[in-house]
C-alpha cells in the first residue's frame, strides 16, 4: 500500500513542479550525516548514559523549551538549544519547531531551519510535512502548495490530514484548475470519502470562481453531512452573492435536523443582510438566545449589520448598546447603518462617542461617517471631518472618501463646488464620482452640464450601459425624445440592455421576487387589481404620475402604465394584500428607486396607513404619513 501510494505521489508531483520552482529546498534524496545515522554517535548528542537514553533526554528537553516559546526571541533560543543538542535532524523536534514558529507568525524562520540545505531530507515524514503545510496554509498559500509538491516529489505519502490544509491553500488562492488537480489526487489516494476532506473540498470549490457546480456536486455526493459541510456549501453561495440559494440551503439543513453552529449563523446573517430578510434574521437572534449559543463579538457584529441592512436600525442600536466588548467593526457597522437610514446626527454623535471611548477610527469608519453627513445634508460637518481625517488621525483619503465628499456637495445642490472639488482632487476621479455629478445635475436641473459630463464619461467607458441610461434620462427630462430614442438605438447596436429592475419581499418566511410587469405569481390577478385600486386611491389624494424616467418613447398613457407596473409597486400591492392592516412593509429594490415610485409610495404610506421601508441601491427610504426620510433626495 505504502509503495503504491509513493508511486502515485511521484506521478502527481509533476503537476506541481512550477509551484516549487521558487522554493529553496534541498534535493529530496540528498543524504547528509546525522547524529546517529550511518557513523553511529557523532559526538554532540552523546553524554554519560546510553546513546538512546541521552537522545531521549535531549529530545524531551528541546520539546519542553519549544512548548514554552511565547515570543520570537525565545524561538531563537530554542533553535540554538536544538542545534547544540544535535537534534537538528530529529523529525519530532523539527515538527514541533515548525508549529511553534507558525503560531508566532515566523513561518519563514521555521522553513529556513527545517528545510535547510544541509538538512537530511530522508528524515522528513508525513507528519513533518503536514505541520509545515498547515503552518503555511493560512497566509503563505503558495508556499504551502510548494511544500505539498516537494512532499510528493520526495515520495512521501500524504494522508487524510494533509488534504484539508492543501485544499485550504487552494481556496485562498482561488485557482480552480489547481483545486481540481488536488481533487484528483484526493481521489487517487483514496481520501474522497473522508468527511473533513469533503468539507474542505466544498469550501475550496466555493471559493474558486465557477466552483458553484463542482462544490454542489461534491456536496450532493456526500453521505454524511455535518454542520461544517452545510456551512461550507452555504458559504459558497454567500461568496457568490447567491443569497437566495444560501437561505434555501439553510432551510434544507433545518429540515435535515442538523444543528447550525456559529459559522452557519454568521453566513445566514450575511445572506439575510443581502436579501433584506429581516424575519429570518430575527429568527437567528432568537435561536442564539434560545439555544444559549455564545454571543461572540463576531456574531453580535453580524447581527448589527443584518439589522441595519434590513432596515431595522432600532434593533441594530439596541444590540450595539448591549455589547460590553465593542470592536471598531461594531462601531462602524452601526454608524454605517445610521448613515443609510438618514440618521446623520446620531451617526456623528456616535462617532464622537467612539473617539471619546479611545477607539481609533480607521478609513472604513470615515466612509460611514462622511456618508452619514452626506445623507443628512451636514455639509460643514462633513468637510470638517474630511480634513480631520488626515490632520488628526493621519489617514490619507482614498477615492471612496473623495467620492463621499462629492456626494455630500451634490446632495446639498452645490454642484459647482463639487466640480471645483473634483478638479482639484489629487486622485483621478473614478466613474462613480462622475456618475454622482451627473445624477446631481439631473436632479438640480443642470441638464446641459449633465449632458456634457455624461458624453465625456461615455468616451471613457463606451461599453458601460448605465452611462447611456443616464444620458437617456437626461434627454427625457429635457423632453428631447428623438435624442432619447437614438440612445436606445445605440444601446441596441452595442447589444446592451437596461438592467431589469427587481424587488424582493419577505413574507411568512418566504422570499418573493417581482420584476416589472411580472405575471408569474400565483396571485397575480389579485395583485394587479390591488395595483389598480392603489392607483385610483392615490390619484384621488393628489398624486400625479411622473413618467419622465420611462426609457421608451411611448405615449403618456402607456408610459403611466409602464411605471405603474414597476417591481416595487407590485411588491407593495402584494404586501397590502397579504399582511394585516398597520404592519410595516419592507422591500429591497436592486436599482435606484424611480421618481414615480418614490412619489407613489409616499401617497400609499399615508392612504393605507403603513410604514414602508424601501432599500434601494443607494440607501434606505422610510415612508410614513406621506413623507420619506430621504427628504426627496437620493
Ligand atoms: Zn419606479
Ligand atoms: Zn426617499
Coordinates of C-alpha atoms and ligand atoms in Angstrom, one line a residue:
X1 CA 0.0 0.0 0.0
X2 CA 2.7 2.4 1.0
X3 CA 4.8 1.8 -2.1
X4 CA 1.8 2.2 -4.4
X5 CA 1.0 5.5 -2.7
X6 CA 4.6 6.6 -3.1
X7 CA 4.4 5.8 -6.9
X8 CA 1.2 7.9 -7.2
X9 CA 2.9 10.6 -5.2
X10 CA 5.7 10.7 -7.7
X11 CA 3.4 10.9 -10.7
X12 CA 1.3 13.6 -9.1
X13 CA 4.3 15.6 -8.2
X14 CA 4.8 16.5 -11.8
X15 CA 1.7 18.6 -11.8
X16 CA 3.1 20.9 -9.2
X17 CA 6.6 21.4 -10.4
X18 CA 6.1 25.0 -11.3
X19 CA 4.9 25.8 -7.8
X20 CA 8.0 24.7 -6.1
X21 CA 10.4 26.3 -8.6
X22 CA 10.8 29.3 -6.3
X23 CA 11.3 27.2 -3.1
X24 CA 14.9 26.9 -1.9
X25 CA 14.6 23.3 -0.8
X26 CA 17.1 20.5 -0.6
X27 CA 17.3 17.8 -3.2
X28 CA 14.7 15.3 -2.0
X29 CA 17.0 12.4 -1.8
X30 CA 20.1 14.1 -0.6
X31 CA 21.7 12.4 2.4
X32 CA 23.8 14.2 5.0
X33 CA 25.5 12.8 8.1
X34 CA 23.2 12.6 11.1
X35 CA 24.0 12.3 14.8
X36 CA 23.0 8.7 14.9
X37 CA 22.8 7.8 11.2
X38 CA 25.5 5.9 9.4
X39 CA 28.5 6.6 11.5
X40 CA 26.9 6.0 14.9
X41 CA 27.4 8.6 17.6
X42 CA 29.0 11.6 16.1
X43 CA 29.8 13.4 19.3
X44 CA 27.5 16.4 20.0
X45 CA 24.5 14.4 21.3
X46 CA 26.3 11.9 23.5
X47 CA 26.7 12.3 27.2
X48 CA 27.3 9.9 30.0
X49 CA 24.3 7.5 29.7
X50 CA 23.4 5.1 26.8
X51 CA 23.2 6.9 23.5
X52 CA 19.5 6.1 23.2
X53 CA 18.7 7.4 26.7
X54 CA 20.8 10.6 26.1
X55 CA 19.0 11.2 22.9
X56 CA 15.6 10.8 24.6
X57 CA 16.5 13.2 27.3
X58 CA 17.8 15.8 24.9
X59 CA 14.7 15.4 22.8
X60 CA 12.4 15.9 25.8
X61 CA 14.4 19.0 26.8
X62 CA 14.1 20.5 23.3
X63 CA 10.4 19.8 23.2
X64 CA 9.9 21.3 26.6
X65 CA 11.7 24.5 25.6
X66 CA 9.6 24.7 22.4
X67 CA 6.4 24.4 24.4
X68 CA 7.5 27.5 26.4
X69 CA 8.0 29.6 23.4
X70 CA 5.7 32.6 23.5
X71 CA 7.8 35.1 21.6
X72 CA 10.2 35.0 18.6
X73 CA 13.3 35.7 20.7
X74 CA 12.5 32.6 22.8
X75 CA 12.2 30.7 19.5
X76 CA 15.7 31.7 18.5
X77 CA 17.0 30.5 21.9
X78 CA 15.2 27.2 21.4
X79 CA 16.7 27.0 17.9
X80 CA 20.2 27.3 19.4
X81 CA 19.4 24.7 22.0
X82 CA 18.2 22.3 19.4
X83 CA 21.4 22.7 17.3
X84 CA 23.6 22.4 20.5
X85 CA 21.8 19.2 21.4
X86 CA 22.5 17.8 18.0
X87 CA 18.8 17.4 17.3
X88 CA 18.6 19.4 14.1
X89 CA 17.5 16.3 12.2
X90 CA 15.0 14.9 14.7
X91 CA 11.6 14.8 12.9
X92 CA 9.6 15.2 16.1
X93 CA 11.7 18.3 17.2
X94 CA 11.5 19.8 13.7
X95 CA 7.8 19.3 13.6
X96 CA 7.3 20.9 17.0
X97 CA 9.7 23.7 16.0
X98 CA 7.7 24.3 12.8
X99 CA 4.3 24.5 14.6
X100 CA 5.7 26.7 17.4
X101 CA 7.1 29.1 14.8
X102 CA 3.8 29.1 12.8
X103 CA 2.0 30.1 16.0
X104 CA 4.3 33.0 16.4
X105 CA 4.0 34.1 12.8
X106 CA 7.5 33.1 12.0
X107 CA 6.9 30.5 9.3
X108 CA 9.9 31.6 7.2
X109 CA 12.2 31.2 10.1
X110 CA 10.9 27.7 10.6
X111 CA 11.2 26.7 7.0
X112 CA 14.7 28.0 6.6
X113 CA 15.8 25.8 9.5
X114 CA 13.6 22.7 8.9
X115 CA 14.4 22.7 5.2
X116 CA 17.9 24.0 5.4
X117 CA 20.2 23.0 2.5
X118 CA 22.2 20.7 4.8
X119 CA 19.2 19.1 6.4
X120 CA 18.6 15.4 5.9
X121 CA 15.6 15.1 3.7
X122 CA 15.4 11.3 4.5
X123 CA 14.0 12.2 7.9
X124 CA 11.1 14.2 6.6
X125 CA 7.9 12.3 7.1
X126 CA 4.2 12.9 6.5
X127 CA 3.8 14.4 10.0
X128 CA 6.5 17.0 9.4
X129 CA 5.2 17.9 6.0
X130 CA 1.7 18.2 7.4
X131 CA 2.9 20.5 10.1
X132 CA 4.7 22.8 7.7
X133 CA 1.8 22.8 5.2
X134 CA -0.6 23.6 7.9
X135 CA 1.7 26.4 9.1
X136 CA 1.8 28.0 5.7
X137 CA -1.8 27.3 4.6
X138 CA -3.3 30.4 6.2
X139 CA -1.0 33.2 5.0
X140 CA 1.6 31.7 2.7
X141 CA -0.6 29.6 0.5
X142 CA 1.7 29.2 -2.5
X143 CA 4.5 28.1 -0.1
X144 CA 2.1 25.5 1.4
X145 CA 1.4 24.1 -2.1
X146 CA 5.1 24.1 -2.8
X147 CA 5.8 22.0 0.3
X148 CA 3.0 19.7 -0.8
X149 CA 4.7 19.4 -4.1
X150 CA 8.0 18.7 -2.5
X151 CA 6.4 16.1 -0.3
X152 CA 5.0 14.2 -3.4
X153 CA 8.3 14.5 -5.2
X154 CA 10.1 13.2 -2.2
X155 CA 7.9 10.1 -2.4
X156 CA 6.3 10.9 1.0
X157 CA 2.7 9.9 1.0
X158 CA 0.1 12.4 2.0
X159 CA -2.6 11.3 4.5
X160 CA -6.1 12.5 5.3
X161 CA -4.7 15.3 7.5
X162 CA -2.7 16.6 4.6
X163 CA -5.6 17.5 2.3
X164 CA -7.7 19.8 4.4
X165 CA -4.7 22.2 4.6
X166 CA -3.7 21.8 0.9
X167 CA -7.3 22.5 -0.1
X168 CA -7.5 25.4 2.2
X169 CA -4.4 26.9 0.5
X170 CA -6.1 26.3 -2.9
X171 CA -9.2 28.0 -1.6
X172 CA -7.2 31.1 -0.6
X173 CA -5.6 31.3 -4.0
X174 CA -8.9 30.8 -5.7
X175 CA -7.4 28.8 -8.6
X176 CA -10.0 26.4 -9.9
X177 CA -7.6 24.3 -12.1
X178 CA -5.2 23.9 -9.2
X179 CA -8.1 22.9 -6.9
X180 CA -9.3 20.3 -9.4
X181 CA -5.8 18.8 -9.7
X182 CA -5.7 18.4 -5.9
X183 CA -9.2 16.9 -6.0
X184 CA -7.8 14.4 -8.5
X185 CA -5.1 13.4 -6.0
X186 CA -7.6 13.2 -3.2
X187 CA -9.5 10.6 -5.2
X188 CA -6.3 8.7 -6.3
X189 CA -5.1 8.5 -2.7
X190 CA -8.5 7.3 -1.6
X191 CA -9.4 10.1 0.8
X192 CA -12.5 11.3 -1.1
X193 CA -14.8 9.5 1.4
X194 CA -13.4 11.4 4.4
X195 CA -15.9 13.9 5.7
X196 CA -13.2 16.5 6.7
X197 CA -11.6 16.3 3.3
X198 CA -15.0 16.5 1.6
X199 CA -15.9 19.6 3.7
X200 CA -12.8 21.4 2.7
X201 CA -13.3 20.4 -0.9
X202 CA -16.7 22.0 -0.9
X203 CA -15.2 25.1 0.7
X204 CA -12.3 25.2 -1.8
X205 CA -14.7 24.9 -4.8
X206 CA -17.0 27.6 -3.5
X207 CA -14.0 29.9 -3.2
X208 CA -12.9 29.3 -6.8
X209 CA -15.0 31.3 -9.4
X210 CA -17.1 28.8 -11.2
X211 CA -16.8 26.5 -8.2
X212 CA -20.9 26.9 -7.5
X213 CA -21.2 23.5 -9.9
X214 CA -18.2 21.5 -8.5
X215 CA -18.9 22.3 -4.9
X216 CA -22.5 21.3 -5.2
X217 CA -21.5 18.1 -6.9
X218 CA -19.2 17.1 -4.1
X219 CA -21.8 18.2 -1.5
X220 CA -24.6 16.3 -3.2
X221 CA -22.5 13.2 -3.3
X222 CA -21.7 13.3 0.4
X223 CA -23.4 10.6 2.6
X224 CA -22.5 12.1 6.0
X225 CA -23.3 15.8 6.2
X226 CA -22.4 17.6 9.4
X227 CA -22.8 21.3 10.2
X228 CA -19.4 22.0 8.7
X229 CA -20.4 20.5 5.4
X230 CA -23.6 22.6 5.3
X231 CA -21.7 25.7 6.3
X232 CA -19.1 25.1 3.6
X233 CA -21.9 24.9 0.9
X234 CA -23.9 27.8 2.3
X235 CA -20.7 29.9 2.5
X236 CA -20.1 29.1 -1.2
X237 CA -23.5 30.6 -2.2
X238 CA -22.9 33.7 0.1
X239 CA -19.5 34.3 -1.5
X240 CA -21.0 34.2 -5.0
X241 CA -23.7 36.7 -3.9
X242 CA -26.4 34.0 -4.4
X243 CA -28.0 34.7 -1.0
X244 CA -31.4 33.2 -2.0
X245 CA -29.8 29.9 -2.7
X246 CA -27.9 30.2 0.6
X247 CA -31.1 30.7 2.6
X248 CA -32.8 27.9 0.7
X249 CA -30.0 25.5 1.6
X250 CA -30.2 26.6 5.2
X251 CA -33.8 25.7 5.3
X252 CA -32.9 22.2 4.0
X253 CA -30.3 22.0 6.7
X254 CA -33.0 22.7 9.3
X255 CA -35.3 20.1 7.7
X256 CA -32.4 17.6 7.9
X257 CA -32.2 18.3 11.6
X258 CA -28.6 19.4 11.6
X259 CA -27.9 22.0 14.3
X260 CA -26.4 25.1 12.9
X261 CA -23.1 26.3 14.6
X262 CA -21.7 29.9 14.9
X263 CA -20.2 29.8 11.4
X264 CA -23.6 28.8 9.9
X265 CA -25.2 31.7 11.8
X266 CA -22.7 34.2 10.5
X267 CA -23.3 33.0 6.9
X268 CA -27.0 33.1 7.2
X269 CA -26.9 36.6 8.7
X270 CA -24.8 37.7 5.8
X271 CA -27.4 36.3 3.4
X272 CA -30.2 37.9 5.3
X273 CA -28.5 41.3 5.2
X274 CA -28.1 40.9 1.4
X275 CA -31.7 39.9 0.8
X276 CA -33.3 42.2 3.4
X277 CA -34.7 39.1 5.0
X278 CA -35.5 40.6 8.4
X279 CA -37.8 37.8 9.7
X280 CA -35.1 35.1 9.2
X281 CA -32.5 37.4 10.7
X282 CA -34.7 37.9 13.8
X283 CA -35.1 34.1 13.9
X284 CA -31.3 33.8 14.1
X285 CA -31.2 36.2 17.0
X286 CA -33.9 34.3 18.9
X287 CA -32.3 31.0 18.1
X288 CA -29.0 32.2 19.6
X289 CA -30.8 33.2 22.8
X290 CA -32.9 30.1 23.0
X291 CA -30.1 27.6 22.4
X292 CA -27.6 29.5 24.5
X293 CA -25.2 29.9 21.6
X294 CA -22.3 32.0 22.8
X295 CA -22.8 35.6 21.6
X296 CA -19.4 36.3 20.3
X297 CA -18.3 39.8 19.1
X298 CA -18.4 38.5 15.5
X299 CA -21.9 37.2 16.0
X300 CA -23.1 40.5 17.5
X301 CA -21.4 42.5 14.7
X302 CA -23.1 40.3 12.1
X303 CA -26.5 40.8 13.8
X304 CA -26.0 44.6 13.9
X305 CA -25.0 44.6 10.2
X306 CA -28.1 42.4 9.3
X307 CA -30.5 44.7 11.3
X308 CA -29.0 47.8 9.7
X309 CA -29.2 46.4 6.2
X310 CA -32.7 45.0 6.7
X311 CA -34.0 48.5 7.7
X312 CA -34.4 47.8 11.5
X313 CA -31.9 50.3 12.7
X314 CA -33.5 50.4 16.2
X315 CA -32.7 46.8 16.8
X316 CA -29.1 47.4 15.5
X317 CA -28.7 50.2 18.0
X318 CA -30.3 48.1 20.8
X319 CA -27.9 45.3 20.2
X320 CA -24.9 47.7 19.9
X321 CA -25.7 49.3 23.2
X322 CA -26.0 45.9 24.9
X323 CA -22.5 44.9 23.9
X324 CA -19.8 45.1 26.6
X325 CA -16.9 44.5 24.2
X326 CA -17.3 46.7 21.2
X327 CA -14.8 46.5 18.4
X328 CA -14.1 49.0 15.6
X329 CA -16.3 46.8 13.4
X330 CA -19.3 47.2 15.8
X331 CA -18.9 51.0 15.8
X332 CA -18.5 51.2 12.0
X333 CA -21.5 48.9 11.4
X334 CA -23.8 50.9 13.5
X335 CA -22.5 54.3 12.2
X336 CA -22.8 53.0 8.6
X337 CA -26.3 51.7 9.4
X338 CA -27.4 55.1 10.7
X339 CA -25.9 56.8 7.7
X340 CA -28.0 54.9 5.1
X341 CA -31.1 55.4 7.2
X342 CA -30.7 59.2 7.2
X343 CA -29.7 59.2 10.9
X344 CA -26.8 61.5 10.2
X345 CA -26.9 63.5 13.5
X346 CA -27.0 60.3 15.6
X347 CA -24.2 58.8 13.5
X348 CA -22.0 61.9 14.1
X349 CA -22.6 61.8 17.8
X350 CA -21.8 58.1 17.9
X351 CA -18.6 58.8 16.1
X352 CA -17.6 61.4 18.7
X353 CA -18.5 58.9 21.4
X354 CA -16.3 56.3 19.7
X355 CA -13.3 58.7 19.8
X356 CA -14.1 59.6 23.4
X357 CA -14.1 55.8 24.2
X358 CA -10.5 55.7 22.9
X359 CA -11.3 53.7 19.8
X360 CA -9.1 54.9 16.9
X361 CA -11.1 55.3 13.7
X362 CA -9.9 53.6 10.6
X363 CA -10.6 54.6 6.9
X364 CA -13.8 52.5 6.9
X365 CA -15.2 54.4 9.9
X366 CA -14.7 57.6 8.0
X367 CA -16.5 56.3 4.9
X368 CA -19.5 55.6 7.2
X369 CA -19.2 59.0 8.9
X370 CA -18.9 61.0 5.7
X371 CA -21.8 59.2 4.1
X372 CA -23.8 59.9 7.2
X373 CA -23.1 63.6 6.8
X374 CA -23.9 63.3 3.1
X375 CA -27.3 61.6 3.6
X376 CA -28.3 64.1 6.2
X377 CA -27.1 67.3 4.5
X378 CA -24.5 68.0 7.1
X379 CA -22.2 69.9 4.7
X380 CA -20.0 71.8 7.1
X381 CA -19.6 68.9 9.5
X382 CA -18.7 66.6 6.6
X383 CA -16.0 69.0 5.3
X384 CA -14.6 69.3 8.9
X385 CA -14.3 65.5 9.4
X386 CA -12.8 65.1 5.9
X387 CA -9.9 67.5 7.0
X388 CA -9.7 66.0 10.5
X389 CA -9.1 62.6 9.0
X390 CA -5.6 63.5 7.7
X391 CA -4.7 66.2 10.2
X392 CA -5.6 64.3 13.4
X393 CA -5.6 60.7 12.5
X394 CA -3.0 60.6 9.7
X395 CA -5.4 58.7 7.3
X396 CA -4.8 59.6 3.7
X397 CA -8.2 59.9 2.0
X398 CA -8.9 57.2 -0.6
X399 CA -11.0 57.6 -3.7
X400 CA -14.1 56.5 -1.6
X401 CA -13.6 59.4 0.8
X402 CA -13.4 61.9 -2.1
X403 CA -16.5 60.2 -3.5
X404 CA -18.3 60.8 -0.2
X405 CA -17.4 64.5 -0.2
X406 CA -18.5 64.9 -3.9
X407 CA -21.8 63.2 -2.9
X408 CA -22.1 65.5 0.1
X409 CA -21.8 68.6 -2.0
X410 CA -24.0 67.3 -4.8
X411 CA -26.8 66.3 -2.4
X412 CA -26.7 69.8 -1.0
X413 CA -27.1 71.2 -4.5
X414 CA -23.6 72.7 -4.5
X415 CA -22.8 71.3 -7.9
X416 CA -20.3 74.0 -9.0
X417 CA -18.5 73.5 -5.7
X418 CA -18.5 69.7 -6.3
X419 CA -17.0 70.2 -9.8
X420 CA -14.3 72.5 -8.4
X421 CA -13.5 69.9 -5.7
X422 CA -13.2 67.2 -8.4
X423 CA -10.9 69.3 -10.5
X424 CA -8.6 69.9 -7.5
X425 CA -8.5 66.5 -6.0
X426 CA -5.1 64.7 -6.2
X427 CA -6.5 61.4 -7.4
X428 CA -8.0 60.6 -10.8
X429 CA -11.8 60.8 -10.3
X430 CA -13.4 57.4 -10.9
X431 CA -16.6 56.8 -12.9
X432 CA -18.6 56.6 -9.6
X433 CA -17.7 60.2 -8.9
X434 CA -18.7 61.3 -12.4
X435 CA -22.0 59.5 -12.2
X436 CA -22.7 61.2 -8.8
X437 CA -22.1 64.6 -10.5
X438 CA -24.4 63.6 -13.4
X439 CA -27.2 62.5 -11.2
X440 CA -26.9 65.7 -9.3
X441 CA -27.0 67.8 -12.5
X442 CA -30.2 65.9 -13.4
X443 CA -31.8 66.3 -10.1
X444 CA -31.0 70.1 -9.8
X445 CA -31.9 70.9 -13.4
X446 CA -28.3 71.5 -14.6
X447 CA -29.2 69.4 -17.7
X448 CA -26.7 70.8 -20.2
X449 CA -23.8 70.3 -17.8
X450 CA -25.1 66.8 -17.0
X451 CA -25.2 66.0 -20.8
X452 CA -21.6 67.2 -21.3
X453 CA -20.2 65.2 -18.4
X454 CA -22.1 62.1 -19.5
X455 CA -20.8 62.4 -23.1
X456 CA -17.3 62.6 -21.7
X457 CA -17.8 59.6 -19.5
X458 CA -19.2 57.6 -22.4
X459 CA -16.0 58.5 -24.3
X460 CA -14.0 56.9 -21.4
X461 CA -16.3 54.0 -20.8
X462 CA -18.0 53.3 -24.1
X463 CA -19.3 49.8 -23.1
X464 CA -20.8 50.8 -19.7
X465 CA -24.6 50.7 -20.2
X466 CA -25.5 52.7 -17.1
X467 CA -23.8 55.8 -18.8
X468 CA -26.3 55.5 -21.7
X469 CA -29.2 55.1 -19.3
X470 CA -28.0 58.3 -17.5
X471 CA -27.9 60.2 -20.8
X472 CA -31.2 58.8 -21.8
X473 CA -32.8 60.0 -18.5
X474 CA -31.3 63.5 -19.0
X475 CA -32.8 63.7 -22.5
X476 CA -36.1 62.5 -21.0
X477 CA -36.0 65.4 -18.6
X478 CA -35.2 67.8 -21.4
X479 CA -38.1 66.3 -23.4
X480 CA -35.6 65.5 -26.2
X481 CA -37.4 62.4 -27.3
X482 CA -35.6 62.0 -30.6
X483 CA -32.2 62.0 -28.9
X484 CA -33.5 59.6 -26.3
X485 CA -34.7 57.2 -29.0
X486 CA -31.3 57.4 -30.6
X487 CA -29.6 56.4 -27.4
X488 CA -31.7 53.4 -27.3
X489 CA -30.7 52.5 -30.8
X490 CA -27.0 52.9 -29.9
X491 CA -27.6 50.6 -27.0
X492 CA -29.3 48.0 -29.2
X493 CA -26.5 48.2 -31.7
X494 CA -23.9 47.6 -29.0
X495 CA -26.0 44.7 -27.7
X496 CA -26.7 46.5 -24.3
X497 CA -29.8 46.0 -22.3
X498 CA -31.0 48.0 -19.3
X499 CA -30.6 46.0 -16.1
X500 CA -34.1 44.8 -15.3
X501 CA -35.5 46.2 -12.0
X502 CA -36.5 43.7 -9.4
X503 CA -37.8 43.8 -5.9
X504 CA -37.6 41.3 -3.1
X505 CA -40.0 41.0 -0.2
X506 CA -40.0 38.5 2.7
X507 CA -43.4 37.3 3.9
X508 CA -44.2 34.5 6.2
X509 CA -40.7 33.1 5.9
X510 CA -40.7 33.1 2.1
X511 CA -38.8 35.4 -0.1
X512 CA -40.7 36.6 -3.2
X513 CA -39.1 38.4 -6.1
X514 CA -41.0 40.7 -8.5
X515 CA -39.8 42.1 -11.8
X516 CA -41.6 44.9 -13.8
X517 CA -44.9 43.7 -15.3
X518 CA -44.5 40.4 -13.5
X519 CA -47.3 37.9 -14.0
X520 CA -45.6 34.8 -12.8
X521 CA -47.0 34.9 -9.3
X522 CA -49.9 32.6 -8.4
X523 CA -51.9 35.6 -7.1
X524 CA -51.0 37.9 -10.0
X525 CA -54.7 38.8 -10.8
X526 CA -55.4 40.0 -7.3
X527 CA -52.1 41.8 -7.3
X528 CA -53.0 43.7 -10.4
X529 CA -56.4 44.5 -9.1
X530 CA -54.8 45.9 -5.9
X531 CA -52.4 47.9 -8.1
X532 CA -55.4 49.5 -9.9
X533 CA -57.1 50.2 -6.6
X534 CA -53.9 51.8 -5.3
X535 CA -53.6 53.9 -8.5
X536 CA -57.2 55.2 -8.1
X537 CA -56.8 56.0 -4.4
X538 CA -53.6 57.9 -4.6
X539 CA -54.8 59.9 -7.6
X540 CA -57.8 61.0 -5.6
X541 CA -55.3 62.2 -2.9
X542 CA -53.4 64.3 -5.4
X543 CA -50.7 62.0 -6.8
X544 CA -49.5 62.9 -10.4
X545 CA -47.7 60.2 -12.3
X546 CA -44.1 61.1 -13.2
X547 CA -43.2 59.4 -16.4
X548 CA -40.0 61.1 -17.5
X549 CA -37.8 58.2 -16.4
X550 CA -39.5 55.7 -18.7
X551 CA -37.0 54.7 -21.3
X552 CA -39.4 54.1 -24.2
X553 CA -40.6 56.9 -26.4
X554 CA -44.3 56.0 -26.0
X555 CA -47.5 57.9 -25.4
X556 CA -48.3 59.3 -22.0
X557 CA -51.0 56.8 -21.1
X558 CA -48.7 53.8 -21.9
X559 CA -45.8 55.4 -20.0
X560 CA -48.1 55.8 -17.0
X561 CA -48.9 52.1 -17.3
X562 CA -45.2 51.2 -17.6
X563 CA -44.2 53.0 -14.4
X564 CA -47.3 51.7 -12.7
X565 CA -46.0 48.1 -13.1
X566 CA -42.6 48.7 -11.6
X567 CA -41.5 45.9 -9.4
X568 CA -41.6 47.8 -6.1
X569 CA -45.3 48.7 -6.7
X570 CA -46.1 45.1 -7.4
X571 CA -44.3 44.1 -4.2
X572 CA -46.2 46.7 -2.2
X573 CA -49.5 45.7 -3.7
X574 CA -48.7 42.1 -2.8
X575 CA -47.8 43.1 0.8
X576 CA -51.0 45.1 1.2
X577 CA -53.0 42.0 0.2
X578 CA -51.1 39.6 2.4
X579 CA -50.4 41.5 5.6
X580 CA -52.8 42.7 8.3
X581 CA -53.5 46.5 8.5
X582 CA -50.9 48.5 10.2
X583 CA -48.0 46.1 9.6
X584 CA -44.8 47.6 8.3
X585 CA -43.8 46.7 4.7
X586 CA -40.1 46.2 3.9
X587 CA -38.8 45.7 0.4
X588 CA -35.4 45.6 -1.3
X589 CA -35.0 47.1 -4.8
X590 CA -31.9 46.2 -6.9
X591 CA -31.7 49.6 -8.6
X592 CA -32.3 53.2 -7.5
X593 CA -36.0 53.7 -6.9
X594 CA -37.5 55.9 -9.6
X595 CA -39.1 59.3 -9.0
X596 CA -42.6 58.0 -9.8
X597 CA -42.4 55.0 -7.4
X598 CA -41.0 57.3 -4.8
X599 CA -43.8 59.7 -5.1
X600 CA -46.5 57.0 -5.3
X601 CA -45.0 55.2 -2.2
X602 CA -45.4 58.4 -0.2
X603 CA -49.1 58.6 -1.0
X604 CA -49.6 54.9 -0.3
X605 CA -48.0 55.2 3.1
X606 CA -50.5 57.9 4.0
X607 CA -53.6 56.4 2.5
X608 CA -53.1 52.9 3.7
X609 CA -51.5 54.0 7.0
X610 CA -48.5 51.8 6.6
X611 CA -44.8 52.4 7.3
X612 CA -43.0 51.3 4.1
X613 CA -39.2 50.7 4.3
X614 CA -37.5 50.6 0.9
X615 CA -33.9 49.7 0.5
X616 CA -32.7 50.7 -2.9
X617 CA -29.2 50.5 -4.4
X618 CA -28.1 53.7 -2.7
X619 CA -29.9 54.0 0.7
X620 CA -33.0 53.3 2.8
X621 CA -36.2 55.2 2.4
X622 CA -38.6 55.2 5.4
X623 CA -42.0 56.2 4.1
X624 CA -44.5 57.3 6.7
X625 CA -47.6 59.6 6.7
X626 CA -46.9 60.7 3.1
X627 CA -43.2 61.7 3.7
X628 CA -39.9 60.0 3.1
X629 CA -36.9 60.0 5.4
X630 CA -34.6 60.9 2.5
X631 CA -36.2 64.3 2.2
X632 CA -36.7 63.5 -1.6
X633 CA -33.0 63.4 -2.3
X634 CA -31.5 60.1 -3.0
Ligands
LIG1 ZN1 -40.4 53.0 -10.3
LIG2 ZN1 -36.9 58.6 -0.1

